[in-house]
Short mmCIF file of C-alpha atoms in Angstrom, two decimals:
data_model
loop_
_atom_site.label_atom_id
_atom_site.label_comp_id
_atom_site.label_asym_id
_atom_site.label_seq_id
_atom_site.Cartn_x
_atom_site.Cartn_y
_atom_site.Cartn_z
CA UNK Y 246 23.60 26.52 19.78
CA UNK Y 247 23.84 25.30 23.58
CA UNK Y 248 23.78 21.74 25.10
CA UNK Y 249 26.04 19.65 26.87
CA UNK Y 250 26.43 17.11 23.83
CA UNK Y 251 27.98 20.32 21.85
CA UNK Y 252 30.89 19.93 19.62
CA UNK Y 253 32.68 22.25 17.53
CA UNK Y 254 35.16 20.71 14.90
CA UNK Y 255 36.36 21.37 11.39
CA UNK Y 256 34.65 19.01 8.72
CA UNK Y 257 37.58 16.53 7.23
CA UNK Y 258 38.73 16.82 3.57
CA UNK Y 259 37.50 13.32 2.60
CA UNK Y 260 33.97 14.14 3.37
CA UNK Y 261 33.72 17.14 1.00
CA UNK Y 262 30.48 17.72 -0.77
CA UNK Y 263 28.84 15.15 1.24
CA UNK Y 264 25.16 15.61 2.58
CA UNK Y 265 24.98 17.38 6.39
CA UNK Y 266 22.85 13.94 7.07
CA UNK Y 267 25.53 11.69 5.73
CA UNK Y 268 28.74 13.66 6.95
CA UNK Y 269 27.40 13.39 10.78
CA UNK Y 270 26.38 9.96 10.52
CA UNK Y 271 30.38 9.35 9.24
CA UNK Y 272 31.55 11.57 11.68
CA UNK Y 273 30.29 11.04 14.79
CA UNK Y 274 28.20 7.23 13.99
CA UNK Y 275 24.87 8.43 13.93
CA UNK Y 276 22.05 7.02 11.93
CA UNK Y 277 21.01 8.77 8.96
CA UNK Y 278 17.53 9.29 10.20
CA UNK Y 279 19.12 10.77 13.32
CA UNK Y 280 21.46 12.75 11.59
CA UNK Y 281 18.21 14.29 9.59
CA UNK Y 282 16.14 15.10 12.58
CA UNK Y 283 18.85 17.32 14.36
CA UNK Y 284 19.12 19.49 11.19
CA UNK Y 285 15.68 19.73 11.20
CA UNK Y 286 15.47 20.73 15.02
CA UNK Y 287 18.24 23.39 14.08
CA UNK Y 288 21.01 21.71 15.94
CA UNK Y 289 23.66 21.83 13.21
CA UNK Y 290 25.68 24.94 11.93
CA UNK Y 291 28.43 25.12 9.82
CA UNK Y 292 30.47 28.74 10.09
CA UNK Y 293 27.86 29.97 12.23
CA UNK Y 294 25.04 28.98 9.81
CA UNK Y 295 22.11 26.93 10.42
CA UNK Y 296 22.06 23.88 7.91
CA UNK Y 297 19.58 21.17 6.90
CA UNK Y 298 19.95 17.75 6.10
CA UNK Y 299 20.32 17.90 2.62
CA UNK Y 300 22.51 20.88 2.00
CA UNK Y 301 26.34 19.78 1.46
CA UNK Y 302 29.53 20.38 3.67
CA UNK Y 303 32.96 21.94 2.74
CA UNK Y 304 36.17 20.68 3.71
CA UNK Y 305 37.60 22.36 6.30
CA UNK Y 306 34.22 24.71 7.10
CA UNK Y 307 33.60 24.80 11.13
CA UNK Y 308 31.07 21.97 12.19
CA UNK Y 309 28.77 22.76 14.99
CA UNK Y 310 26.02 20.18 16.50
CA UNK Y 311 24.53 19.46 19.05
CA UNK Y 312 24.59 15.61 19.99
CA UNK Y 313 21.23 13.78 21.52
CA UNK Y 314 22.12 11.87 24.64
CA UNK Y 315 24.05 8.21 24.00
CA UNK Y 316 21.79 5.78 23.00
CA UNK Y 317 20.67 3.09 25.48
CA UNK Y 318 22.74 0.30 25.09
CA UNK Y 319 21.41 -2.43 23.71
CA UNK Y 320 20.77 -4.50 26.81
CA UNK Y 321 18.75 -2.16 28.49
CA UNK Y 322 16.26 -1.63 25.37
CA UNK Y 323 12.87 -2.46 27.09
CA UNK Y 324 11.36 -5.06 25.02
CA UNK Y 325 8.16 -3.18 22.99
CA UNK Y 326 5.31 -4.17 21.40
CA UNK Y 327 5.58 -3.92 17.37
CA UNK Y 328 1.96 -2.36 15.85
CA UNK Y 329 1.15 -4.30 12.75
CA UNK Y 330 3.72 -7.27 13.10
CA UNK Y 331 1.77 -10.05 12.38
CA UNK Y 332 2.44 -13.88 13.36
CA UNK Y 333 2.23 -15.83 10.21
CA UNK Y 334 2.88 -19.52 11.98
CA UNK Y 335 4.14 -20.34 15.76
CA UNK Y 336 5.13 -23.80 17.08
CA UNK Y 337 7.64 -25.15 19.68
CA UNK Y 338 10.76 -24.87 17.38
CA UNK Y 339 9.78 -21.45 15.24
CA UNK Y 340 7.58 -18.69 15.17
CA UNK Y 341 6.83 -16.91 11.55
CA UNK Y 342 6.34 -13.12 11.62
CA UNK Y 343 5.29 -10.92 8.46
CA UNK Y 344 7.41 -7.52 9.41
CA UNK Y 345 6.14 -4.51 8.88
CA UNK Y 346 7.95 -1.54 7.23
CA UNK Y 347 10.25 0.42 9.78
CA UNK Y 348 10.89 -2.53 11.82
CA UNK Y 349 14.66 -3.34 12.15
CA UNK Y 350 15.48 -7.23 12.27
CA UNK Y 351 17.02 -6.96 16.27
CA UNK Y 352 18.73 -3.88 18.58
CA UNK Y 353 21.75 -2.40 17.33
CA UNK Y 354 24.04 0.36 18.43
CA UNK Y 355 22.22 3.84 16.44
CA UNK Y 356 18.74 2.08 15.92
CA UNK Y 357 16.25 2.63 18.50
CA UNK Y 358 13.29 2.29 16.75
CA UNK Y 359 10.91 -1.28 16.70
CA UNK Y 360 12.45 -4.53 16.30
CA UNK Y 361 11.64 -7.84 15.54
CA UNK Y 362 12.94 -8.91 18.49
CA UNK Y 363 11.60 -6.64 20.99
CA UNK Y 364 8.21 -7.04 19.42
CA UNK Y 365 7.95 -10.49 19.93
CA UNK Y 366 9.63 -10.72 23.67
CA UNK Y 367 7.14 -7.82 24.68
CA UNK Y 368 4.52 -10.05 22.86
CA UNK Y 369 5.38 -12.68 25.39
CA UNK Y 370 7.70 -15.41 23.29
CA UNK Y 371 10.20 -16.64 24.34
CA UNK Y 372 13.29 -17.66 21.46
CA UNK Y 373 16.01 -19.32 21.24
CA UNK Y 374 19.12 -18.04 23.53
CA UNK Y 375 21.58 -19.12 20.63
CA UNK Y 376 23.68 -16.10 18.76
CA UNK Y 377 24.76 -12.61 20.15
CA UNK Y 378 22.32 -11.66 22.92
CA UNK Y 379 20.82 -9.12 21.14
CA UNK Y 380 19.82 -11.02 17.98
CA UNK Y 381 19.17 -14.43 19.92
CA UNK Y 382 16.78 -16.61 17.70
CA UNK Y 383 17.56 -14.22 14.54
CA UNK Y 384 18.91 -16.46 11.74
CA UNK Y 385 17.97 -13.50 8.84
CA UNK Y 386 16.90 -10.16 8.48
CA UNK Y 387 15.11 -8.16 6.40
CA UNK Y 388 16.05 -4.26 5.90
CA UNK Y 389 14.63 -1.66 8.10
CA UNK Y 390 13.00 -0.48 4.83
CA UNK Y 391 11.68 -4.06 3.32
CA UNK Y 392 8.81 -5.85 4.70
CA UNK Y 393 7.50 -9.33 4.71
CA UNK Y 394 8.28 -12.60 5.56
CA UNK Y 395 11.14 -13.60 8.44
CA UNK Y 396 11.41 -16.69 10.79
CA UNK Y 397 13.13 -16.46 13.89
CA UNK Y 398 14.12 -19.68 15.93
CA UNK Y 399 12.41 -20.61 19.46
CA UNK Y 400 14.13 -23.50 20.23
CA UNK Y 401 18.73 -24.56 20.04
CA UNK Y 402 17.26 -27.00 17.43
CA UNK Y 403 15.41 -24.79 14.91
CA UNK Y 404 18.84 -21.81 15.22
CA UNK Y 405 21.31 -24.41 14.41
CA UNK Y 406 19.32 -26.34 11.54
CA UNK Y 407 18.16 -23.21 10.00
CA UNK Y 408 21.42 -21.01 10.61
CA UNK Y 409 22.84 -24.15 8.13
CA UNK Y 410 20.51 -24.48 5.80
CA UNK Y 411 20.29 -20.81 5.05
CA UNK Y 412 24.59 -21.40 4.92
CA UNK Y 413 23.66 -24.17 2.46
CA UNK Y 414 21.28 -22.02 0.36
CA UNK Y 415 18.51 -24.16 0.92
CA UNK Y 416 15.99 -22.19 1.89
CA UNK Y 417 13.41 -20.41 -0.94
CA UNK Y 418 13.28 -16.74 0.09
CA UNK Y 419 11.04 -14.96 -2.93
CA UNK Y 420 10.71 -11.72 -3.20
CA UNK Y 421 8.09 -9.08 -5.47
CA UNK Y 422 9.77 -5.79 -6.39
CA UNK Y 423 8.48 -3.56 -8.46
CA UNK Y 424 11.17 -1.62 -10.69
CA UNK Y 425 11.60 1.18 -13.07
CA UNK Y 426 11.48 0.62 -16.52
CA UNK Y 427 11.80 -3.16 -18.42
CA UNK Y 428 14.58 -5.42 -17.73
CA UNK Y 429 16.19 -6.84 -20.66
CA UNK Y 430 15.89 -9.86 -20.51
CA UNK Y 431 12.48 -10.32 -18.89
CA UNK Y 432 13.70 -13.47 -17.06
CA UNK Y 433 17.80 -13.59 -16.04
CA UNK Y 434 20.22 -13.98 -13.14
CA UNK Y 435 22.34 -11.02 -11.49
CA UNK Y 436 25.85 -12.54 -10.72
CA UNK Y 437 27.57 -9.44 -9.32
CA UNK Y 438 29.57 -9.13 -6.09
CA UNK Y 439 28.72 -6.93 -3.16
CA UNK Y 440 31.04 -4.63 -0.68
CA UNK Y 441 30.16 -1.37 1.01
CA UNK Y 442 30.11 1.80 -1.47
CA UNK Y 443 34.10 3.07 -1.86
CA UNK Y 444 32.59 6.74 -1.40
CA UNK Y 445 29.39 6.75 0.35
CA UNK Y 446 29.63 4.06 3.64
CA UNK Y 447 25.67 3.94 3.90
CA UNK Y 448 25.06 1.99 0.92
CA UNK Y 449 26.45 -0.98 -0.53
CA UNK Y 450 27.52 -1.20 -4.54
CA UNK Y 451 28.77 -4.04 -7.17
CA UNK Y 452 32.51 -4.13 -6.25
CA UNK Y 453 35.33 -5.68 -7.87
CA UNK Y 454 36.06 -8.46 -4.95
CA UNK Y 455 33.15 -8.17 -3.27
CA UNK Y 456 31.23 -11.31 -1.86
CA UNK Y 457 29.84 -13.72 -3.76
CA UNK Y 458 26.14 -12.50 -4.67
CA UNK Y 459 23.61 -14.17 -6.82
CA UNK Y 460 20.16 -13.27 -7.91
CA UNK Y 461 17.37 -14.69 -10.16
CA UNK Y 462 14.07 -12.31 -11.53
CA UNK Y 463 11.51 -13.58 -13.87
CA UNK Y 464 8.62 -10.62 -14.83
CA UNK Y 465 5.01 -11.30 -13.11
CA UNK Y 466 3.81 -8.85 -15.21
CA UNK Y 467 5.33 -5.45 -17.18
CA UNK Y 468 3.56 -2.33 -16.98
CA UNK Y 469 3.73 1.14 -18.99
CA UNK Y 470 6.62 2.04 -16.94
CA UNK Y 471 7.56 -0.04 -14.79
CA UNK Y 472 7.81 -4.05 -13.91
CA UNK Y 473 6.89 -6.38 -11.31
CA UNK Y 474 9.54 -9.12 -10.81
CA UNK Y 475 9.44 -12.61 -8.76
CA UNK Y 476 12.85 -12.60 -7.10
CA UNK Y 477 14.77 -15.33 -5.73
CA UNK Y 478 17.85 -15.06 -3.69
CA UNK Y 479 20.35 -17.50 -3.59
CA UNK Y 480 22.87 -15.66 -1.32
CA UNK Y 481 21.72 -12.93 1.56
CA UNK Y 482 23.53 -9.69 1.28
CA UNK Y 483 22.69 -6.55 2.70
CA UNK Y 484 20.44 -4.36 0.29
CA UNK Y 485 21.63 -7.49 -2.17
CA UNK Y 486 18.27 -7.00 -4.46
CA UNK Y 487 17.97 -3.03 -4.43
CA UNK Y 488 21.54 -3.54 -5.51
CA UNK Y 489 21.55 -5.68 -8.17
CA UNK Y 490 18.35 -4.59 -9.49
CA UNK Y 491 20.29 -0.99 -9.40
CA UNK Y 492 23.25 -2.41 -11.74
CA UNK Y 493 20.56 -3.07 -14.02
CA UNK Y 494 19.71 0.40 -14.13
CA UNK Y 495 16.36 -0.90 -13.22
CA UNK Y 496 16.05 0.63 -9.21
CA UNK Y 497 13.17 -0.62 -7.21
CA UNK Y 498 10.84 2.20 -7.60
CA UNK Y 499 10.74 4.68 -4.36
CA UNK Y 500 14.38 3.52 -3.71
CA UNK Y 501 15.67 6.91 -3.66
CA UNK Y 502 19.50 5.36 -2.07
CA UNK Y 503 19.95 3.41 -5.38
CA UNK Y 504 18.99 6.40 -8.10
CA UNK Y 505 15.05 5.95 -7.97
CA UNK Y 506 13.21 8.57 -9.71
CA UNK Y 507 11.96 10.92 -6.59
CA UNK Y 508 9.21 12.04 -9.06
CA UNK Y 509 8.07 9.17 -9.91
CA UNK Y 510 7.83 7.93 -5.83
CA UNK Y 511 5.92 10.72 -5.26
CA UNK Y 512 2.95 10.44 -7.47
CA UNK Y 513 3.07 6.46 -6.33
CA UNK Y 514 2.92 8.08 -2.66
CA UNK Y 515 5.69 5.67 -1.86
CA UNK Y 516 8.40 6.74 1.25
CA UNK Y 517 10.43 3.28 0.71
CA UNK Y 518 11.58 1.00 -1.80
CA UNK Y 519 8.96 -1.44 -3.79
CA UNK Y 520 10.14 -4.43 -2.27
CA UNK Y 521 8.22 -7.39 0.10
CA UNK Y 522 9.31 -10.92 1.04
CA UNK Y 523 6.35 -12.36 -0.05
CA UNK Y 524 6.89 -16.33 0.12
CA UNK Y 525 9.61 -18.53 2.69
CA UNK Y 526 10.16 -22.06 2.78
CA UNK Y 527 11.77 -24.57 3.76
CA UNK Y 528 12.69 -27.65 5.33
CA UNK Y 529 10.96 -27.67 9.39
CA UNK Y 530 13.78 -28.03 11.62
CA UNK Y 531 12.17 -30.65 13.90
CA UNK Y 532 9.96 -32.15 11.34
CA UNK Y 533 11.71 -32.16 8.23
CA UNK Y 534 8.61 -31.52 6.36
CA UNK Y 535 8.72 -29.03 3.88
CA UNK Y 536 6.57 -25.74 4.95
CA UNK Y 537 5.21 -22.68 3.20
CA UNK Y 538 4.40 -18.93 3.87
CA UNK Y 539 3.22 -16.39 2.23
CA UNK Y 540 2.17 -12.29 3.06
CA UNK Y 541 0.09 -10.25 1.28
CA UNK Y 542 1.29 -6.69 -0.19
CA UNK Y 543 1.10 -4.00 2.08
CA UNK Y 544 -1.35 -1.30 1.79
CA UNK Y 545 1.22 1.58 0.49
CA UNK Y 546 2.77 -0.92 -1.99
CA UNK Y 547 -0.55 -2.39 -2.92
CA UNK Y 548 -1.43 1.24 -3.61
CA UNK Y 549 1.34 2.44 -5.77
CA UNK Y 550 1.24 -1.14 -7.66
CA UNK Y 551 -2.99 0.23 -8.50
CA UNK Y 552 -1.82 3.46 -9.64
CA UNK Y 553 1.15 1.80 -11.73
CA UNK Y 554 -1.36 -0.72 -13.31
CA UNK Y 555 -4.73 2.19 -13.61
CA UNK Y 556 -1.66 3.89 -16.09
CA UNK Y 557 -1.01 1.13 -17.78
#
C-alpha cells in the first residue's frame, strides 16, 4: 500500500469484532459508504493482509489504509443539480420537493454525495438565509436512505413559523413502510425513547433515557408476509420509524441496519429500507391555510410492494 494519506496504527480494544467498514468510519470519521469503497479498491490491510468491508477486525491487529484526500469543506461544495428531485409546490414563502433516494437533506462533513440543498440552489432558488449556512431554509430532513416528501423555507417568515410548528408537533408528516411479518396489534402507538446504539455509533436503538419518541401505525393492508403500515410521527428522530418499527421485531423490509432479512431484500430487489414520506401538511406560514402534499411510491418500492402482493 502507498499514498500520502497512509496510516499505519494498531486497531483499539473497544472496536473488536467490528466490521473493517464500521471500525474506519469510528476510527478515522469516515462514512460507511466511504469506508466500503476503499476496501473494495484494496486500500485496507490488516497484518499485511488485504481486507474487505465486511470481514471483522481484532484488537490490537496492525491497521493499514490508505485515506482519500479531506473532503471539501462544506462551503466550497459547488451547488449541483439533483436527477429525479421533483418540485411538488413552490411559492414566495416555501418550495415542496419529493426527494429522491440517496439524496442527503443538506452538506455535511463525510457526505459528498446530492443534497437537497445543493439541488435546489443549482436549480436556481433561492431559500431562506435563516439556520447554519449549510442547512439554510432546512427545517427537516429525511434520511439519506428514505424518500419522499420535505419542505424547505424560502423566505425568514416560512423558517421561523415552520421551525415552531414542527417544535409544537403540528405538522402531519405520514409515512408508508412496508415491514416484515404482522404487527400485533394491527393499529397501535410506539412510545419508546431514542439515543445512539451503546455499541455500534452508526445506528440509533430504544435506550433507557433516550429522547422522548412517539409513533402511531395503523395496517393499509397485510400481506402473506409482510405489512404495509400508514405511519404518523409525532416527534422527529433520526431513523425514529426504522427504529421503532425494529423494537417491534417488525424491520422495514430491505433495512438490513435494523435486522432485515437480506434474503428476503433480495428477491424484492430492494438496496434500502421500505419506507416513503408519502403525505405533509400543514398550516401555510404566510397564509395560514391549511395545505396538502402527497408523492407517489417510487419505482423500486412500487416494485417490491407488486412482488409482495403477486405472493400474496
Amino acid at each position: 500500500m502507498s499514498g500520502t494519506g497512509q496510516r499505519s496504527l494498531p486497531v483499539p480494544d473497544g472496536l473488536d469484532g467490528e466490521r473493517v467498514d464500521a471500525a474506519l468510519s469510528r476510527m478515522f470519521g469516515l462514512s460507511r459508504t466511504k469506508a466500503a469503497e476503499l476496501a473494495a479498491e484494496g486500500r485496507v490491510a490488516i497484518d499485511g493482509a488485504a481486507v474487505g468491508k465486511s470481514d471483522r477486525v481484532r484488537g490490537g491487529a496492525w491497521l493499514e489504509v490508505e485515506l482519500p484526500a479531506p473532503p471539501v469543506p462544506v462551503a466550497d461544495v459547488v451547488p449541483e443539480p439533483v436527477p429525479g428531485m421533483r418540485i411538488v409546490h413552490d411559492d414566495a414563502h416555501i418550495v415542496v420537493v419529493d426527494k429522491p433516494v440517496g439524496v442527503a437533506a443538506h452538506p455535511s462533513p463525510g457526505w459528498l454525495g446530492p443534497t437537497v440543498v445543493g439541488g435546489l440552489a443549482a436549480a436556481g432558488y433561492r431559500i431562506s438565509t435563516s439556520g447554519a449556512a449549510e442547512r439554510q431554509g432546512v427545517v427537516h430532513r429525511l434520511d439519506v436512505g428514505t424518500s419522499g416528501l420535505m419542505v424547505v423555507a424560502k423566505s425568514e417568515l416560512a423558517y421561523s413559523v415552520l421551525k415552531q410548528a414542527f417544535r409544537d408537533r403540528s405538522v402531519d408528516k405520514r409515512y408508508h413502510a412496508l415491514v416484515q411479518g404482522h404487527p400485533d396489534p394491527m393499529s397501535g402507538t410506539v412510545d419508546a425513547p431514542i439515543d445512539r446504539h451503546p455499541k455500534y455509533d452508526y445506528k440509533w436503538a430504544v435506550v433507557v433515557g433516550g429522547k422522548d419518541s412517539v409513533t402511531h401505525y395503523d395496517t393499509i393492508e397485510a400481506y402473506r408476509h409482510a405489512t404495509l403500515l400508514d405511519i404518523k410521527l409525532e416527534t422527529g428522530r433520526t431513523h425514529q420509524i426504522r427504529v421503532h418499527m425494529s423494537a417491534l421485531r417488525h424491520p422495514c423490509v430491505g433495512d438490513l441496519t435494523y435486522g432485515a432479512d437480506p434474503k428476503m431484500a433480495q428477491r424484492l430487489g430492494l438496496t434500502r429500507q421500505w419506507l416513503h414520506a408519502v403525505r405533509l401538511s400543514f398550516e401555510h406560514p404566510a397564509s395560514g391555510d391549511w395545505v396538502e402534499f402527497t408523492s407517489p411510491y417510487p419505482d423500486d418500492l412500487q416494485h417490491a410492494l407488486d412482488l409482495v402482493e403477486a405472493d400474496s
